[in-house]
GROMACS .gro file of C-alpha atoms in nm:
model
  373
    1UNK     CA    1   2.692  -8.586   2.901
    2UNK     CA    2   2.692  -8.952   2.909
    3UNK     CA    3   2.949  -9.180   3.091
    4UNK     CA    4   3.120  -9.277   2.772
    5UNK     CA    5   3.194  -8.895   2.700
    6UNK     CA    6   3.298  -8.833   3.038
    7UNK     CA    7   3.564  -9.114   3.027
    8UNK     CA    8   3.709  -9.005   2.710
    9UNK     CA    9   3.710  -8.627   2.834
   10UNK     CA   10   3.914  -8.755   3.164
   11UNK     CA   11   4.142  -8.972   2.939
   12UNK     CA   12   4.222  -8.679   2.720
   13UNK     CA   13   4.289  -8.462   3.039
   14UNK     CA   14   4.503  -8.722   3.180
   15UNK     CA   15   4.714  -8.755   2.848
   16UNK     CA   16   4.753  -8.381   2.831
   17UNK     CA   17   4.856  -8.346   3.196
   18UNK     CA   18   5.114  -8.610   3.148
   19UNK     CA   19   5.257  -8.447   2.823
   20UNK     CA   20   5.268  -8.113   3.008
   21UNK     CA   21   5.441  -8.266   3.310
   22UNK     CA   22   5.702  -8.442   3.088
   23UNK     CA   23   5.777  -8.120   2.892
   24UNK     CA   24   5.829  -7.914   3.216
   25UNK     CA   25   6.052  -8.204   3.355
   26UNK     CA   26   6.254  -8.179   3.040
   27UNK     CA   27   6.293  -7.817   3.076
   28UNK     CA   28   6.384  -7.817   3.450
   29UNK     CA   29   6.704  -7.995   3.411
   30UNK     CA   30   6.982  -7.837   3.226
   31UNK     CA   31   7.193  -8.047   2.993
   32UNK     CA   32   7.471  -7.823   2.920
   33UNK     CA   33   7.648  -7.494   3.052
   34UNK     CA   34   7.828  -7.224   2.888
   35UNK     CA   35   8.211  -7.214   3.017
   36UNK     CA   36   8.363  -6.962   2.797
   37UNK     CA   37   8.224  -6.668   2.569
   38UNK     CA   38   8.471  -6.426   2.400
   39UNK     CA   39   8.172  -6.170   2.382
   40UNK     CA   40   7.827  -6.127   2.482
   41UNK     CA   41   7.683  -6.125   2.123
   42UNK     CA   42   7.515  -6.457   2.169
   43UNK     CA   43   7.154  -6.528   2.123
   44UNK     CA   44   6.985  -6.786   2.303
   45UNK     CA   45   6.610  -6.881   2.230
   46UNK     CA   46   6.424  -7.066   2.473
   47UNK     CA   47   6.062  -7.185   2.438
   48UNK     CA   48   6.013  -6.929   2.168
   49UNK     CA   49   6.152  -6.647   2.346
   50UNK     CA   50   6.475  -6.452   2.341
   51UNK     CA   51   6.658  -6.475   2.673
   52UNK     CA   52   6.790  -6.137   2.835
   53UNK     CA   53   7.141  -6.272   2.975
   54UNK     CA   54   7.381  -6.026   3.157
   55UNK     CA   55   7.621  -6.290   3.258
   56UNK     CA   56   7.694  -6.599   2.998
   57UNK     CA   57   7.952  -6.771   3.222
   58UNK     CA   58   7.797  -7.093   3.358
   59UNK     CA   59   7.477  -7.015   3.207
   60UNK     CA   60   7.268  -7.346   3.211
   61UNK     CA   61   7.124  -7.476   2.860
   62UNK     CA   62   6.839  -7.676   2.827
   63UNK     CA   63   6.680  -7.939   2.556
   64UNK     CA   64   6.532  -7.730   2.290
   65UNK     CA   65   6.762  -7.409   2.337
   66UNK     CA   66   6.885  -7.261   2.037
   67UNK     CA   67   7.217  -7.079   2.046
   68UNK     CA   68   7.362  -6.832   1.781
   69UNK     CA   69   7.686  -6.676   1.778
   70UNK     CA   70   7.750  -6.335   1.630
   71UNK     CA   71   8.039  -6.216   1.420
   72UNK     CA   72   8.388  -6.282   1.570
   73UNK     CA   73   8.230  -6.440   1.888
   74UNK     CA   74   8.329  -6.795   1.997
   75UNK     CA   75   8.178  -7.013   2.280
   76UNK     CA   76   8.259  -7.311   2.476
   77UNK     CA   77   7.974  -7.543   2.602
   78UNK     CA   78   8.006  -7.832   2.832
   79UNK     CA   79   7.754  -8.116   2.820
   80UNK     CA   80   7.677  -8.199   3.163
   81UNK     CA   81   7.589  -8.590   3.132
   82UNK     CA   82   7.907  -8.702   2.949
   83UNK     CA   83   8.157  -8.383   3.008
   84UNK     CA   84   8.185  -8.349   2.623
   85UNK     CA   85   8.336  -7.985   2.536
   86UNK     CA   86   8.212  -7.793   2.230
   87UNK     CA   87   8.401  -7.506   2.079
   88UNK     CA   88   8.184  -7.302   1.866
   89UNK     CA   89   8.307  -7.039   1.618
   90UNK     CA   90   8.137  -6.704   1.511
   91UNK     CA   91   7.818  -6.704   1.297
   92UNK     CA   92   7.716  -7.045   1.404
   93UNK     CA   93   7.363  -7.159   1.518
   94UNK     CA   94   7.277  -7.484   1.672
   95UNK     CA   95   6.998  -7.644   1.872
   96UNK     CA   96   7.059  -7.860   2.187
   97UNK     CA   97   6.859  -8.178   2.193
   98UNK     CA   98   6.820  -8.469   2.444
   99UNK     CA   99   6.586  -8.727   2.264
  100UNK     CA  100   6.629  -8.987   2.542
  101UNK     CA  101   6.823  -9.035   2.853
  102UNK     CA  102   7.194  -9.034   2.812
  103UNK     CA  103   7.148  -8.917   2.466
  104UNK     CA  104   7.267  -8.571   2.321
  105UNK     CA  105   7.220  -8.453   1.969
  106UNK     CA  106   7.354  -8.108   1.845
  107UNK     CA  107   7.143  -7.995   1.565
  108UNK     CA  108   7.377  -7.776   1.359
  109UNK     CA  109   7.178  -7.544   1.164
  110UNK     CA  110   7.487  -7.361   1.017
  111UNK     CA  111   7.845  -7.278   1.114
  112UNK     CA  112   8.136  -7.456   1.248
  113UNK     CA  113   8.180  -7.649   1.556
  114UNK     CA  114   8.441  -7.882   1.722
  115UNK     CA  115   8.370  -8.151   1.977
  116UNK     CA  116   8.575  -8.330   2.227
  117UNK     CA  117   8.399  -8.638   2.373
  118UNK     CA  118   8.529  -8.868   2.612
  119UNK     CA  119   8.484  -9.244   2.562
  120UNK     CA  120   8.087  -9.318   2.621
  121UNK     CA  121   7.986  -9.627   2.787
  122UNK     CA  122   7.676  -9.825   2.787
  123UNK     CA  123   7.375  -9.650   2.605
  124UNK     CA  124   7.519  -9.327   2.595
  125UNK     CA  125   7.540  -9.137   2.262
  126UNK     CA  126   7.642  -8.814   2.124
  127UNK     CA  127   7.560  -8.706   1.777
  128UNK     CA  128   7.613  -8.388   1.558
  129UNK     CA  129   7.339  -8.376   1.294
  130UNK     CA  130   7.261  -8.154   0.990
  131UNK     CA  131   6.999  -8.192   0.719
  132UNK     CA  132   7.276  -8.368   0.521
  133UNK     CA  133   7.445  -8.590   0.763
  134UNK     CA  134   7.467  -8.725   1.098
  135UNK     CA  135   7.800  -8.766   1.295
  136UNK     CA  136   7.792  -9.015   1.585
  137UNK     CA  137   8.092  -9.072   1.820
  138UNK     CA  138   8.194  -9.285   2.110
  139UNK     CA  139   8.512  -9.115   2.205
  140UNK     CA  140   8.669  -8.863   1.962
  141UNK     CA  141   8.820  -8.519   1.899
  142UNK     CA  142   8.654  -8.400   1.572
  143UNK     CA  143   8.491  -8.101   1.403
  144UNK     CA  144   8.189  -8.059   1.192
  145UNK     CA  145   8.137  -7.759   0.925
  146UNK     CA  146   7.804  -7.676   0.766
  147UNK     CA  147   7.861  -7.386   0.551
  148UNK     CA  148   7.775  -7.242   0.202
  149UNK     CA  149   8.072  -7.265  -0.011
  150UNK     CA  150   8.191  -6.994  -0.279
  151UNK     CA  151   8.432  -7.106  -0.537
  152UNK     CA  152   8.650  -6.835  -0.645
  153UNK     CA  153   8.912  -6.783  -0.912
  154UNK     CA  154   9.155  -6.535  -0.824
  155UNK     CA  155   9.527  -6.421  -0.943
  156UNK     CA  156   9.614  -6.382  -0.559
  157UNK     CA  157   9.521  -6.536  -0.242
  158UNK     CA  158   9.251  -6.330  -0.083
  159UNK     CA  159   9.333  -6.414   0.257
  160UNK     CA  160   9.681  -6.316   0.204
  161UNK     CA  161   9.612  -5.987   0.030
  162UNK     CA  162   9.307  -5.893   0.247
  163UNK     CA  163   9.074  -5.837  -0.064
  164UNK     CA  164   8.736  -5.944  -0.039
  165UNK     CA  165   8.604  -6.104  -0.342
  166UNK     CA  166   8.264  -5.958  -0.479
  167UNK     CA  167   7.947  -6.082  -0.673
  168UNK     CA  168   8.030  -6.436  -0.614
  169UNK     CA  169   7.799  -6.729  -0.687
  170UNK     CA  170   7.635  -6.883  -0.365
  171UNK     CA  171   7.553  -7.244  -0.312
  172UNK     CA  172   7.173  -7.281  -0.259
  173UNK     CA  173   7.246  -7.533   0.021
  174UNK     CA  174   7.543  -7.567   0.274
  175UNK     CA  175   7.803  -7.847   0.232
  176UNK     CA  176   7.879  -8.074   0.561
  177UNK     CA  177   8.235  -8.137   0.634
  178UNK     CA  178   8.331  -8.368   0.914
  179UNK     CA  179   8.687  -8.413   0.994
  180UNK     CA  180   8.855  -8.619   1.261
  181UNK     CA  181   9.156  -8.532   1.483
  182UNK     CA  182   9.144  -8.854   1.725
  183UNK     CA  183   8.935  -9.155   1.749
  184UNK     CA  184   8.676  -9.255   1.491
  185UNK     CA  185   8.356  -9.061   1.369
  186UNK     CA  186   8.066  -9.282   1.236
  187UNK     CA  187   7.866  -9.082   0.967
  188UNK     CA  188   7.529  -9.151   0.811
  189UNK     CA  189   7.462  -8.944   0.509
  190UNK     CA  190   7.188  -8.904   0.236
  191UNK     CA  191   7.359  -8.958  -0.091
  192UNK     CA  192   7.251  -9.064  -0.446
  193UNK     CA  193   7.334  -9.396  -0.573
  194UNK     CA  194   7.375  -9.486  -0.941
  195UNK     CA  195   7.023  -9.651  -0.920
  196UNK     CA  196   6.859  -9.372  -0.758
  197UNK     CA  197   7.020  -9.118  -1.013
  198UNK     CA  198   6.899  -9.314  -1.306
  199UNK     CA  199   6.562  -9.351  -1.176
  200UNK     CA  200   6.565  -8.984  -1.040
  201UNK     CA  201   6.478  -9.116  -0.681
  202UNK     CA  202   6.550  -8.948  -0.339
  203UNK     CA  203   6.899  -9.003  -0.183
  204UNK     CA  204   6.962  -9.303   0.038
  205UNK     CA  205   7.124  -9.339   0.384
  206UNK     CA  206   7.491  -9.460   0.334
  207UNK     CA  207   7.719  -9.498   0.620
  208UNK     CA  208   8.098  -9.393   0.619
  209UNK     CA  209   8.366  -9.395   0.886
  210UNK     CA  210   8.621  -9.101   0.924
  211UNK     CA  211   8.922  -9.189   1.091
  212UNK     CA  212   9.174  -8.983   1.258
  213UNK     CA  213   9.359  -8.754   1.002
  214UNK     CA  214   9.092  -8.801   0.745
  215UNK     CA  215   8.781  -8.587   0.629
  216UNK     CA  216   8.436  -8.636   0.459
  217UNK     CA  217   8.255  -8.379   0.246
  218UNK     CA  218   7.901  -8.407   0.175
  219UNK     CA  219   7.718  -8.187  -0.064
  220UNK     CA  220   7.351  -8.131  -0.126
  221UNK     CA  221   7.385  -8.321  -0.440
  222UNK     CA  222   7.646  -8.569  -0.337
  223UNK     CA  223   7.678  -8.919  -0.494
  224UNK     CA  224   7.838  -9.228  -0.348
  225UNK     CA  225   8.129  -9.166  -0.594
  226UNK     CA  226   8.175  -8.811  -0.474
  227UNK     CA  227   8.136  -8.880  -0.109
  228UNK     CA  228   8.463  -9.068  -0.018
  229UNK     CA  229   8.703  -8.995   0.300
  230UNK     CA  230   9.021  -8.813   0.206
  231UNK     CA  231   9.316  -8.687   0.381
  232UNK     CA  232   9.254  -8.395   0.613
  233UNK     CA  233   9.359  -8.061   0.465
  234UNK     CA  234   9.594  -7.891   0.649
  235UNK     CA  235   9.418  -7.564   0.630
  236UNK     CA  236   9.131  -7.719   0.831
  237UNK     CA  237   9.374  -7.824   1.096
  238UNK     CA  238   9.547  -7.483   1.090
  239UNK     CA  239   9.207  -7.325   1.149
  240UNK     CA  240   9.131  -7.503   1.467
  241UNK     CA  241   9.497  -7.448   1.594
  242UNK     CA  242   9.389  -7.069   1.572
  243UNK     CA  243   9.056  -7.145   1.734
  244UNK     CA  244   9.168  -7.378   1.966
  245UNK     CA  245   8.991  -7.476   2.301
  246UNK     CA  246   9.039  -7.229   2.599
  247UNK     CA  247   8.959  -7.497   2.867
  248UNK     CA  248   9.121  -7.785   2.708
  249UNK     CA  249   9.377  -7.650   2.444
  250UNK     CA  250   9.554  -7.900   2.171
  251UNK     CA  251   9.511  -8.017   1.830
  252UNK     CA  252   9.681  -8.340   1.775
  253UNK     CA  253   9.967  -8.370   1.544
  254UNK     CA  254   9.852  -8.576   1.238
  255UNK     CA  255  10.076  -8.811   1.055
  256UNK     CA  256  10.194  -8.632   0.729
  257UNK     CA  257  10.014  -8.304   0.804
  258UNK     CA  258  10.179  -7.980   0.719
  259UNK     CA  259  10.109  -7.669   0.911
  260UNK     CA  260  10.117  -7.325   0.767
  261UNK     CA  261  10.069  -7.003   0.924
  262UNK     CA  262   9.693  -6.947   0.991
  263UNK     CA  263   9.690  -6.578   0.875
  264UNK     CA  264   9.423  -6.303   0.953
  265UNK     CA  265   9.132  -6.478   0.764
  266UNK     CA  266   8.799  -6.450   0.920
  267UNK     CA  267   8.685  -6.779   1.121
  268UNK     CA  268   8.439  -6.843   0.847
  269UNK     CA  269   8.679  -6.875   0.576
  270UNK     CA  270   8.951  -7.118   0.475
  271UNK     CA  271   9.194  -7.091   0.188
  272UNK     CA  272   9.389  -7.366   0.003
  273UNK     CA  273   9.634  -7.316  -0.263
  274UNK     CA  274   9.608  -7.647  -0.427
  275UNK     CA  275   9.633  -7.616  -0.807
  276UNK     CA  276   9.335  -7.688  -1.004
  277UNK     CA  277   9.325  -8.013  -1.182
  278UNK     CA  278   9.446  -8.041  -1.532
  279UNK     CA  279   9.709  -7.754  -1.524
  280UNK     CA  280   9.993  -7.966  -1.649
  281UNK     CA  281  10.343  -7.864  -1.756
  282UNK     CA  282  10.202  -7.617  -2.006
  283UNK     CA  283  10.122  -7.388  -1.731
  284UNK     CA  284  10.441  -7.434  -1.533
  285UNK     CA  285  10.590  -7.101  -1.658
  286UNK     CA  286  10.293  -6.897  -1.581
  287UNK     CA  287  10.251  -7.033  -1.240
  288UNK     CA  288  10.606  -6.911  -1.146
  289UNK     CA  289  10.497  -6.552  -1.180
  290UNK     CA  290  10.168  -6.569  -1.029
  291UNK     CA  291  10.028  -6.799  -0.747
  292UNK     CA  292   9.761  -7.071  -0.847
  293UNK     CA  293   9.398  -6.993  -0.833
  294UNK     CA  294   9.250  -6.999  -0.476
  295UNK     CA  295   8.932  -7.152  -0.344
  296UNK     CA  296   8.772  -6.955  -0.067
  297UNK     CA  297   8.505  -7.097   0.157
  298UNK     CA  298   8.280  -6.827   0.328
  299UNK     CA  299   7.989  -6.835   0.550
  300UNK     CA  300   7.715  -6.683   0.351
  301UNK     CA  301   7.531  -6.414   0.537
  302UNK     CA  302   7.223  -6.434   0.300
  303UNK     CA  303   7.174  -6.804   0.381
  304UNK     CA  304   7.217  -6.733   0.755
  305UNK     CA  305   6.959  -6.483   0.723
  306UNK     CA  306   6.724  -6.747   0.573
  307UNK     CA  307   6.804  -6.992   0.853
  308UNK     CA  308   6.727  -6.729   1.142
  309UNK     CA  309   6.381  -6.658   0.964
  310UNK     CA  310   6.309  -7.047   0.928
  311UNK     CA  311   6.385  -7.086   1.308
  312UNK     CA  312   6.167  -6.797   1.398
  313UNK     CA  313   5.884  -6.930   1.183
  314UNK     CA  314   5.937  -7.276   1.340
  315UNK     CA  315   5.913  -7.137   1.690
  316UNK     CA  316   5.603  -6.928   1.621
  317UNK     CA  317   5.413  -7.211   1.475
  318UNK     CA  318   5.487  -7.430   1.736
  319UNK     CA  319   5.394  -7.159   2.009
  320UNK     CA  320   5.047  -7.126   1.823
  321UNK     CA  321   4.999  -7.511   1.830
  322UNK     CA  322   5.070  -7.507   2.192
  323UNK     CA  323   4.859  -7.221   2.286
  324UNK     CA  324   4.557  -7.415   2.112
  325UNK     CA  325   4.615  -7.735   2.315
  326UNK     CA  326   4.617  -7.512   2.632
  327UNK     CA  327   4.286  -7.354   2.525
  328UNK     CA  328   4.119  -7.680   2.449
  329UNK     CA  329   4.239  -7.808   2.784
  330UNK     CA  330   4.081  -7.516   2.951
  331UNK     CA  331   3.753  -7.557   2.759
  332UNK     CA  332   3.736  -7.925   2.872
  333UNK     CA  333   3.790  -7.835   3.237
  334UNK     CA  334   3.525  -7.585   3.209
  335UNK     CA  335   3.289  -7.850   3.066
  336UNK     CA  336   3.367  -8.080   3.340
  337UNK     CA  337   3.238  -7.813   3.603
  338UNK     CA  338   2.931  -7.738   3.390
  339UNK     CA  339   2.843  -8.097   3.386
  340UNK     CA  340   2.877  -8.145   3.751
  341UNK     CA  341   2.619  -7.848   3.786
  342UNK     CA  342   2.397  -8.051   3.574
  343UNK     CA  343   2.389  -7.848   3.242
  344UNK     CA  344   2.453  -8.152   3.016
  345UNK     CA  345   2.363  -7.978   2.702
  346UNK     CA  346   2.621  -7.708   2.749
  347UNK     CA  347   2.891  -7.936   2.859
  348UNK     CA  348   2.835  -8.153   2.559
  349UNK     CA  349   2.865  -7.850   2.320
  350UNK     CA  350   3.176  -7.738   2.532
  351UNK     CA  351   3.330  -8.072   2.505
  352UNK     CA  352   3.269  -8.064   2.126
  353UNK     CA  353   3.440  -7.729   2.092
  354UNK     CA  354   3.746  -7.852   2.278
  355UNK     CA  355   3.780  -8.147   2.035
  356UNK     CA  356   3.759  -7.890   1.764
  357UNK     CA  357   4.021  -7.660   1.917
  358UNK     CA  358   4.261  -7.980   1.953
  359UNK     CA  359   4.193  -8.068   1.602
  360UNK     CA  360   4.299  -7.716   1.498
  361UNK     CA  361   4.612  -7.747   1.689
  362UNK     CA  362   4.732  -8.047   1.503
  363UNK     CA  363   4.837  -7.866   1.177
  364UNK     CA  364   5.042  -7.619   1.387
  365UNK     CA  365   5.217  -7.869   1.592
  366UNK     CA  366   5.301  -8.116   1.295
  367UNK     CA  367   5.375  -7.841   1.076
  368UNK     CA  368   5.640  -7.719   1.321
  369UNK     CA  369   5.823  -8.055   1.276
  370UNK     CA  370   5.858  -7.996   0.904
  371UNK     CA  371   5.962  -7.646   0.893
  372UNK     CA  372   6.353  -7.662   0.886
  373UNK     CA  373   6.618  -7.438   0.759
   0.00000   0.00000   0.00000
């Protein structure tokens, strides 16, 4: 093995060692902790492995951790760096990320969360992101839903009657709803403009501001005309009154908002009795004898199952890629020992084998970045 090969071999070892130490350092410092759990039906996946936890209270959470709540289970998670408090409802999955110092990103895979964030300073940042939109805040009390919606036309309100509609059409992708109780939320969403619609181009990034008492809904096929802020629905506020924080209770009163009983509906369901557009006076008589059609929003179990499968595949592919990198590093170290013993032809062959193993790991590592629910 000539000096040039040894130099690049040593350089590769140093880079891999630095990457390994950086990953270990990121995993050694917790970025959040669980302050409340209504049940132990909570799944936490860390570095591709499901944790076995006997006590969730004060459990430290690290960057990259995937947290999933079961049916009827709620969580409260405290972010250590800025004391932000998250309220997580049932059937919700998210990933904790710390892309930089003083930067926290909650990657919401599906479900519903609410965040109380104290006023941030300097270069601090706090974002909640989905595949549809990113909500960034400085000091805000806001909620973010990312759920599949099922429109239903019914003679009675299913939430009031207890009846569950069957055989409903399911949206292929979830809809993002960002709504603000206090402060201001800056939203960056991918929406279609008239130009991109005419040319059948990809959506473009568009920025919106969601002020206190308003909401923004972004669907997978949203256009700029469709995506406009509107007054916060009282049903959404009622939901968070029912599912309020345990540690810091209180949903701010909103100007002009009306509060109705939350009912006994599931935490994944919100109902509204707003009449459909175009009923007019002609239907006034019939509406007196029967309630207007209802729109029911449900967490879709089929979509949730697809999300879990995608997360498992993403984790498995990342583990394979990381394992190949480790194997290549081992082969390179062995090549150095062989070269030190004077067996240069074997050392050269081992070095080439290590390079081939590194190359083989790249599709897995890159692929894991693009496997998303």
